[in-house]
Coordinates of C-alpha atoms in Angstrom, one line a residue:
X260 CA 13.0 -2.6 13.4
X261 CA 11.0 -1.9 10.3
X262 CA 11.3 1.7 9.2
X263 CA 14.7 2.2 10.9
X264 CA 17.1 4.8 9.4
X265 CA 20.4 3.5 8.2
X266 CA 23.3 4.5 6.1
X267 CA 23.2 3.8 2.4
X268 CA 25.5 0.7 2.7
X269 CA 23.6 -0.9 5.6
X270 CA 21.7 -4.1 4.8
X271 CA 18.1 -3.8 6.0
X272 CA 16.3 -7.2 5.4
X273 CA 12.8 -7.5 4.0
X274 CA 10.2 -7.8 6.7
X275 CA 7.0 -7.6 4.7
X276 CA 6.2 -10.2 2.0
X277 CA 3.3 -9.4 -0.3
X278 CA 2.2 -12.8 -1.8
X279 CA -0.1 -12.9 -4.8
X280 CA -2.5 -15.8 -4.4
X281 CA -4.8 -14.8 -7.3
X282 CA -3.8 -12.7 -10.4
X283 CA -7.2 -11.7 -11.6
X284 CA -10.0 -9.5 -10.1
X285 CA -13.7 -9.6 -10.1
X286 CA -13.9 -5.8 -10.3
X287 CA -13.0 -3.5 -13.1
X288 CA -12.4 -0.2 -11.1
X289 CA -12.0 2.6 -13.6
X290 CA -8.8 3.9 -12.0
X291 CA -7.0 0.5 -11.6
X292 CA -3.3 0.8 -12.5
X293 CA -2.8 -3.0 -12.7
X294 CA -5.4 -4.1 -15.2
X295 CA -5.9 -0.8 -17.0
X296 CA -2.2 0.3 -16.8
X297 CA 0.8 -0.1 -19.0
X298 CA 2.1 -3.3 -17.4
X299 CA 0.3 -6.4 -18.8
X300 CA 2.5 -9.1 -17.2
X301 CA -0.5 -10.4 -15.3
X302 CA -1.9 -11.9 -18.5
X303 CA 0.9 -14.4 -18.7
X304 CA 0.7 -15.5 -15.1
X305 CA -1.3 -18.3 -13.6
X306 CA -4.6 -17.1 -12.2
X307 CA -4.0 -18.9 -8.9
X308 CA -0.7 -19.6 -7.1
X309 CA 0.3 -23.3 -7.4
X310 CA 0.9 -25.3 -4.2
X311 CA 4.6 -25.9 -5.1
X312 CA 5.1 -22.1 -5.4
X313 CA 3.4 -21.6 -2.1
X314 CA 5.8 -24.0 -0.4
X315 CA 8.9 -22.7 -2.1
X316 CA 7.9 -19.1 -1.1
X317 CA 7.5 -20.2 2.5
X318 CA 11.0 -21.7 2.4
X319 CA 12.5 -18.5 1.0
X320 CA 10.8 -16.4 3.7
X321 CA 12.1 -18.8 6.4
X322 CA 15.6 -18.7 4.8
X323 CA 15.5 -14.9 4.9
X324 CA 14.3 -14.8 8.5
X325 CA 17.0 -17.3 9.5
X326 CA 19.8 -15.4 7.8
X327 CA 18.8 -12.0 9.3
X328 CA 17.6 -13.4 12.7
X329 CA 14.2 -11.8 12.3
X330 CA 11.8 -12.1 15.2
X331 CA 8.7 -11.3 13.2
X332 CA 7.6 -11.1 9.5
X333 CA 4.5 -9.7 8.0
X334 CA 2.7 -11.7 5.3
X335 CA 0.1 -9.9 3.2
X336 CA -2.0 -12.0 0.7
X337 CA -3.0 -9.9 -2.3
X338 CA -4.3 -10.2 -5.8
X339 CA -6.0 -9.3 -8.0
X340 CA -8.7 -10.3 -5.5
X341 CA -7.3 -12.9 -3.1
X342 CA -10.7 -14.1 -2.0
X343 CA -11.4 -15.4 -5.5
X344 CA -9.5 -18.5 -4.4
X345 CA -11.8 -19.1 -1.4
X346 CA -10.2 -19.4 2.1
X347 CA -8.5 -22.8 1.4
X348 CA -5.3 -21.5 -0.4
X349 CA -5.0 -18.6 2.1
X350 CA -5.0 -21.0 5.0
X351 CA -2.5 -23.3 3.1
X352 CA -0.1 -20.4 2.5
X353 CA -0.2 -19.4 6.1
X354 CA 0.3 -23.0 7.3
X355 CA 3.3 -23.4 4.9
X356 CA 4.9 -20.2 6.2
X357 CA 4.3 -21.1 9.9
X358 CA 5.7 -24.6 9.4
X359 CA 8.9 -23.2 7.7
X360 CA 9.8 -20.3 10.0
X361 CA 12.7 -20.8 12.4
X362 CA 12.1 -21.0 16.1
X363 CA 11.6 -17.6 17.6
X364 CA 10.2 -16.0 14.5
X365 CA 6.5 -15.3 14.2
X366 CA 4.3 -14.2 11.3
X367 CA 1.5 -11.7 11.2
X368 CA -1.0 -12.4 8.3
X369 CA -3.2 -10.0 6.5
X370 CA -5.5 -10.1 3.4
X371 CA -6.3 -7.0 1.4
X372 CA -9.7 -7.4 -0.3
X373 CA -12.3 -5.5 -2.2
X374 CA -14.8 -7.1 0.2
X375 CA -17.4 -8.3 -2.4
X376 CA -16.9 -12.0 -1.6
X377 CA -16.7 -11.8 2.2
X378 CA -19.1 -13.8 4.2
X379 CA -19.5 -14.4 7.9
X380 CA -18.2 -17.9 7.6
X381 CA -15.2 -16.8 5.6
X382 CA -14.4 -14.1 8.2
X383 CA -14.7 -16.7 11.0
X384 CA -12.4 -19.1 9.2
X385 CA -9.7 -16.5 8.5
X386 CA -10.0 -15.1 11.9
X387 CA -9.4 -18.5 13.5
X388 CA -6.2 -18.8 11.4
X389 CA -5.0 -15.4 12.7
X390 CA -5.7 -13.2 9.7
X391 CA -6.6 -9.6 9.7
X392 CA -8.6 -8.2 6.8
X393 CA -8.2 -4.8 5.1
X394 CA -10.8 -3.3 2.7
X395 CA -10.3 -1.2 -0.4
X396 CA -13.1 1.3 -1.0
X397 CA -13.5 4.9 -1.9
X398 CA -15.9 6.1 0.8
X399 CA -18.8 4.9 2.8
X400 CA -21.7 5.6 0.4
X401 CA -22.8 4.1 -3.0
X402 CA -22.0 7.4 -4.8
X403 CA -18.5 7.6 -3.5
X404 CA -17.8 4.1 -4.8
X405 CA -19.2 4.6 -8.3
X406 CA -15.7 3.9 -9.8
X407 CA -15.6 0.5 -8.2
X408 CA -17.7 -1.6 -10.6
X409 CA -17.6 -5.2 -11.8
X410 CA -16.9 -6.3 -15.4
X411 CA -20.5 -5.9 -16.3
X412 CA -20.6 -2.4 -15.0
X413 CA -22.6 -3.2 -11.9
X414 CA -21.8 -1.4 -8.6
X415 CA -19.8 -3.2 -6.0
X416 CA -21.2 -1.2 -3.1
X417 CA -24.1 -3.5 -2.1
X418 CA -21.7 -6.4 -1.5
X419 CA -19.0 -4.2 0.1
X420 CA -21.5 -2.6 2.5
X421 CA -22.4 -6.1 3.7
X422 CA -18.7 -6.8 4.3
X423 CA -18.2 -3.6 6.2
X424 CA -21.1 -4.5 8.5
X425 CA -19.6 -8.0 9.1
X426 CA -16.2 -6.6 9.9
X427 CA -17.6 -3.9 12.2
X428 CA -18.8 -6.8 14.4
X429 CA -15.3 -8.3 14.4
X430 CA -13.0 -5.4 15.3
X431 CA -10.1 -7.8 16.2
X432 CA -10.1 -8.9 12.5
X433 CA -10.7 -5.5 10.8
X434 CA -7.4 -4.0 9.8
X435 CA -8.7 -0.9 8.1
X436 CA -9.6 0.8 4.8
X437 CA -7.4 1.9 1.9
X438 CA -9.0 4.8 0.0
X439 CA -7.7 6.2 -3.3
X440 CA -8.5 9.9 -3.4
X441 CA -11.1 11.0 -6.0
X442 CA -10.5 14.7 -6.4
X443 CA -14.1 15.2 -7.5
X444 CA -15.4 14.0 -4.2
X445 CA -15.7 16.4 -1.3
X446 CA -13.1 15.5 1.4
X447 CA -15.6 16.1 4.1
X448 CA -18.1 13.7 2.6
X449 CA -15.4 11.0 2.1
X450 CA -13.9 11.3 5.6
X451 CA -17.2 11.5 7.4
X452 CA -18.6 8.5 5.5
X453 CA -15.5 6.5 6.3
X454 CA -15.4 7.5 9.9
X455 CA -19.1 6.4 10.2
X456 CA -17.9 2.9 9.2
X457 CA -15.8 2.8 12.4
X458 CA -12.6 1.3 10.9
X459 CA -9.4 1.2 13.1
X460 CA -7.4 2.8 10.3
X461 CA -7.9 4.7 7.1
X462 CA -5.1 5.4 4.5
X463 CA -5.7 8.0 1.9
X464 CA -3.7 7.1 -1.2
X465 CA -2.7 9.5 -4.0
X466 CA -3.7 8.1 -7.4
X467 CA -0.7 6.4 -8.9
X468 CA 0.5 8.8 -11.5
X469 CA 3.7 10.3 -12.7
X470 CA 5.1 13.1 -15.0
X471 CA 4.6 10.9 -18.1
X472 CA 1.0 9.8 -17.1
X473 CA -0.2 12.8 -15.0
X474 CA -2.9 12.6 -12.2
X475 CA -6.6 12.9 -13.1
X476 CA -6.7 16.5 -11.8
X477 CA -4.3 18.8 -13.6
X478 CA -1.6 20.2 -11.3
X479 CA -1.1 23.5 -13.1
X480 CA -1.0 26.4 -13.2
X481 CA 1.8 27.1 -10.8
X482 CA 0.7 27.2 -7.2
X483 CA -2.3 25.0 -7.7
X484 CA -2.3 22.0 -5.3
X485 CA -5.7 20.2 -5.6
X486 CA -4.5 17.0 -3.9
X487 CA -2.8 18.9 -1.1
X488 CA -5.8 21.1 -0.6
X489 CA -8.0 18.0 -0.4
X490 CA -5.8 16.3 2.1
X491 CA -5.5 19.5 4.2
X492 CA -9.3 19.7 4.5
X493 CA -9.4 16.0 5.5
X494 CA -6.6 16.5 8.0
X495 CA -8.4 19.4 9.7
X496 CA -11.6 17.3 10.0
X497 CA -9.5 14.5 11.5
X498 CA -7.4 16.7 13.8
X499 CA -10.4 18.7 15.1
X500 CA -13.0 16.0 15.1
X501 CA -12.3 14.0 18.2
X502 CA -12.0 10.2 18.4
X503 CA -11.9 8.6 15.0
X504 CA -9.8 6.2 13.0
X505 CA -6.0 6.5 12.7
X506 CA -5.3 8.1 9.3
X507 CA -2.0 6.7 8.3
X508 CA -0.7 9.4 6.0
X509 CA -1.4 12.0 8.7
X510 CA 0.2 10.0 11.6
X511 CA 3.2 9.2 9.4
X512 CA 3.8 12.9 8.7
X513 CA 3.2 13.9 12.3
X514 CA 5.7 11.2 13.4
X515 CA 8.3 12.4 10.9
X516 CA 7.9 16.0 12.1
X517 CA 8.5 14.8 15.6
X518 CA 11.6 12.9 14.6
X519 CA 10.3 9.4 14.3
X520 CA 11.2 7.1 11.4
X521 CA 8.6 6.3 8.7
X522 CA 7.0 3.0 8.1
X523 CA 5.5 3.9 4.7
X524 CA 6.8 4.4 1.2
X525 CA 4.5 7.4 0.8
X526 CA 6.7 9.7 2.9
X527 CA 10.0 9.7 4.7
X528 CA 13.4 8.3 3.9
X529 CA 13.3 4.9 5.6
X530 CA 14.5 1.9 3.5
X531 CA 12.0 -0.3 1.7
X532 CA 11.3 -3.5 3.7
X533 CA 8.7 -5.1 1.4
X534 CA 8.8 -7.3 -1.7
X535 CA 6.2 -9.1 -3.9
X536 CA 6.0 -12.7 -5.0
X537 CA 3.6 -13.2 -7.9
X538 CA 1.6 -16.3 -8.6
X539 CA 4.3 -17.7 -10.8
X540 CA 7.0 -17.3 -8.1
X541 CA 8.5 -14.1 -9.7
X542 CA 10.1 -11.9 -7.1
X543 CA 9.0 -8.3 -7.9
X544 CA 9.2 -4.8 -6.5
X545 CA 6.0 -3.1 -5.3
X546 CA 3.0 -3.1 -7.6
X547 CA 2.9 0.7 -7.7
X548 CA 5.8 0.6 -10.2
X549 CA 3.5 -1.1 -12.7
X550 CA 1.8 2.3 -13.1
X551 CA 4.9 3.6 -14.9
X552 CA 5.9 1.2 -17.7
X553 CA 5.9 -2.4 -18.7
X554 CA 8.3 -4.4 -16.6
X555 CA 9.1 -1.6 -14.1
X556 CA 8.5 -3.9 -11.1
X557 CA 10.3 -6.9 -12.6
X558 CA 13.6 -8.1 -11.1
X559 CA 14.3 -11.2 -13.2
X560 CA 14.4 -13.3 -10.0
X561 CA 12.1 -16.0 -8.8
X562 CA 11.7 -18.1 -5.6
X563 CA 12.8 -21.3 -7.3
X564 CA 16.3 -20.0 -8.3
X565 CA 17.0 -17.0 -6.0
X566 CA 17.1 -16.1 -2.4
X567 CA 15.5 -12.9 -1.2
X568 CA 19.0 -11.6 -0.4
X569 CA 19.5 -11.6 -4.2
X570 CA 16.6 -9.2 -4.4
X571 CA 18.3 -7.0 -1.8
X572 CA 21.1 -6.5 -4.3
X573 CA 18.9 -5.8 -7.3
X574 CA 19.6 -2.3 -8.7
X575 CA 15.9 -1.4 -8.6
X576 CA 15.6 -2.4 -5.0
X577 CA 18.8 -0.7 -4.1
X578 CA 17.7 2.5 -5.7
X579 CA 14.5 2.5 -3.6
X580 CA 16.5 1.7 -0.4
X581 CA 19.1 4.4 -0.7
X582 CA 17.3 7.2 1.1
X583 CA 18.4 10.7 0.4
X584 CA 21.2 9.5 -1.8
X585 CA 18.6 8.0 -4.2
X586 CA 16.9 11.4 -4.7
X587 CA 17.5 14.0 -7.4
X588 CA 19.3 17.3 -6.6
X589 CA 16.1 19.2 -6.2
X590 CA 14.8 16.9 -3.5
X591 CA 18.2 16.5 -1.7
X592 CA 18.3 20.3 -1.3
X593 CA 14.7 20.7 -0.1
X594 CA 14.1 21.7 3.5
X595 CA 11.3 19.1 3.7
X596 CA 13.3 16.1 2.4
X597 CA 13.4 14.3 5.8
X598 CA 9.6 14.4 6.0
X599 CA 8.6 14.1 2.3
X600 CA 11.4 11.7 1.3
X601 CA 10.6 12.5 -2.3
X602 CA 7.2 11.0 -2.1
X603 CA 6.2 7.6 -3.5
X604 CA 9.0 6.3 -5.8
X605 CA 6.6 5.5 -8.7
X606 CA 5.2 9.1 -8.7
X607 CA 8.7 10.5 -9.6
X608 CA 8.9 8.8 -13.0
X609 CA 9.4 10.7 -16.2
X610 CA 10.2 8.8 -19.3
X611 CA 12.0 11.5 -21.2
X612 CA 14.1 12.9 -18.4
X613 CA 15.7 11.4 -15.3
X614 CA 13.6 8.3 -14.9
X615 CA 12.9 8.1 -11.1
X616 CA 15.3 10.9 -10.0
X617 CA 12.6 13.6 -10.4
X618 CA 10.6 15.1 -7.6
X619 CA 7.2 13.5 -7.1
X620 CA 4.5 14.6 -9.6
X621 CA 2.7 15.6 -6.4
X622 CA 5.6 17.6 -5.0
X623 CA 3.7 20.8 -4.5
X624 CA 0.7 18.9 -3.0
X625 CA 3.0 17.2 -0.5
X626 CA 4.7 20.4 0.4
X627 CA 1.3 22.0 1.0
X628 CA 0.1 19.1 3.2
X629 CA 3.4 18.9 5.2
X630 CA 3.5 22.6 5.9
X631 CA -0.1 22.7 6.9
X632 CA 0.3 19.8 9.3
X633 CA 3.4 21.4 10.8
X634 CA 1.6 24.6 11.3
X635 CA -1.3 22.9 13.1
X636 CA 1.1 20.9 15.2
X637 CA 3.0 24.0 16.2
X638 CA -0.2 25.9 17.1
X639 CA -1.3 23.0 19.3
X640 CA 2.1 22.8 21.1
X641 CA 2.0 26.6 21.6
X642 CA -1.4 26.4 23.2
X643 CA -0.2 23.8 25.6

């Protein structure tokens, strides 16, 4: 199953396929690591995925499913902003995958959107095709979303707030909210505002940063853990607050502390099970690597000339799938390695020393959060 622990030589097939259907975005978020980051490969790619690339991608997914006898695959349609295409290409991609998959294998489809283009009719259309929709936003108020603006500098919140209301009325379609942490926003304000939107899931994401391009909030002096402190406060609100959304980073850490495997690249040592296919058919590693340097996510492979098994053997993929063996000495010797897993791979990068074999730039913050969650869990178990 996805997230299973294996030895370094075991072959774990891909089970999640992130398919880019549009390579541009109608927003210009101030912290965007794709369009304001070091990798500009998106400029040379077609804005929308051609039909032939869709069909060939579907055949490669089916080939991989057949080779590895997969019972289910997950297909996430991304961008840029995927809804810039309108629903037609999304439905076409889903139909192509379903038609190609071998008997006994099913596909779960999702769309990750900034929400600005969602309408009731679009939600109805995508829901009828079996899609679930995830939103990206920074909180549940206009002020918290001040960094999410369009290319003319106008706020996205009026359109997004409409999308949230529409999805609230369709809980079977609403997948949840991805929220990149803004260290200047109070964690209580962010969590409470997101909880008020009643999503089924929230995932707090550390800003994509590394030792060469540090996070927005300075991490020194020694012992200062601003992101860990922020997340600990949010955890306490979630843990003590009664019914609310599942917060993925918290449930992942709790599960790892209890001995379960991870299903996220943010923490844990489970092998990577996702790859990306861009609008030109290029097979790539996860987009977060584009926050490090030009070409970091590239594999040199594409769906027209290569099977996804070729991507399994790619050195970059192999490095991210090797668990403890892929970590530097400091991480391998850490007492928290089974839970932390070295953190997000992209956050370990340092151009002048060790590449991706360093601890996460958020190492101290992750330690702070993991130890805090462990203490809260132990206290709760002791009381019962």
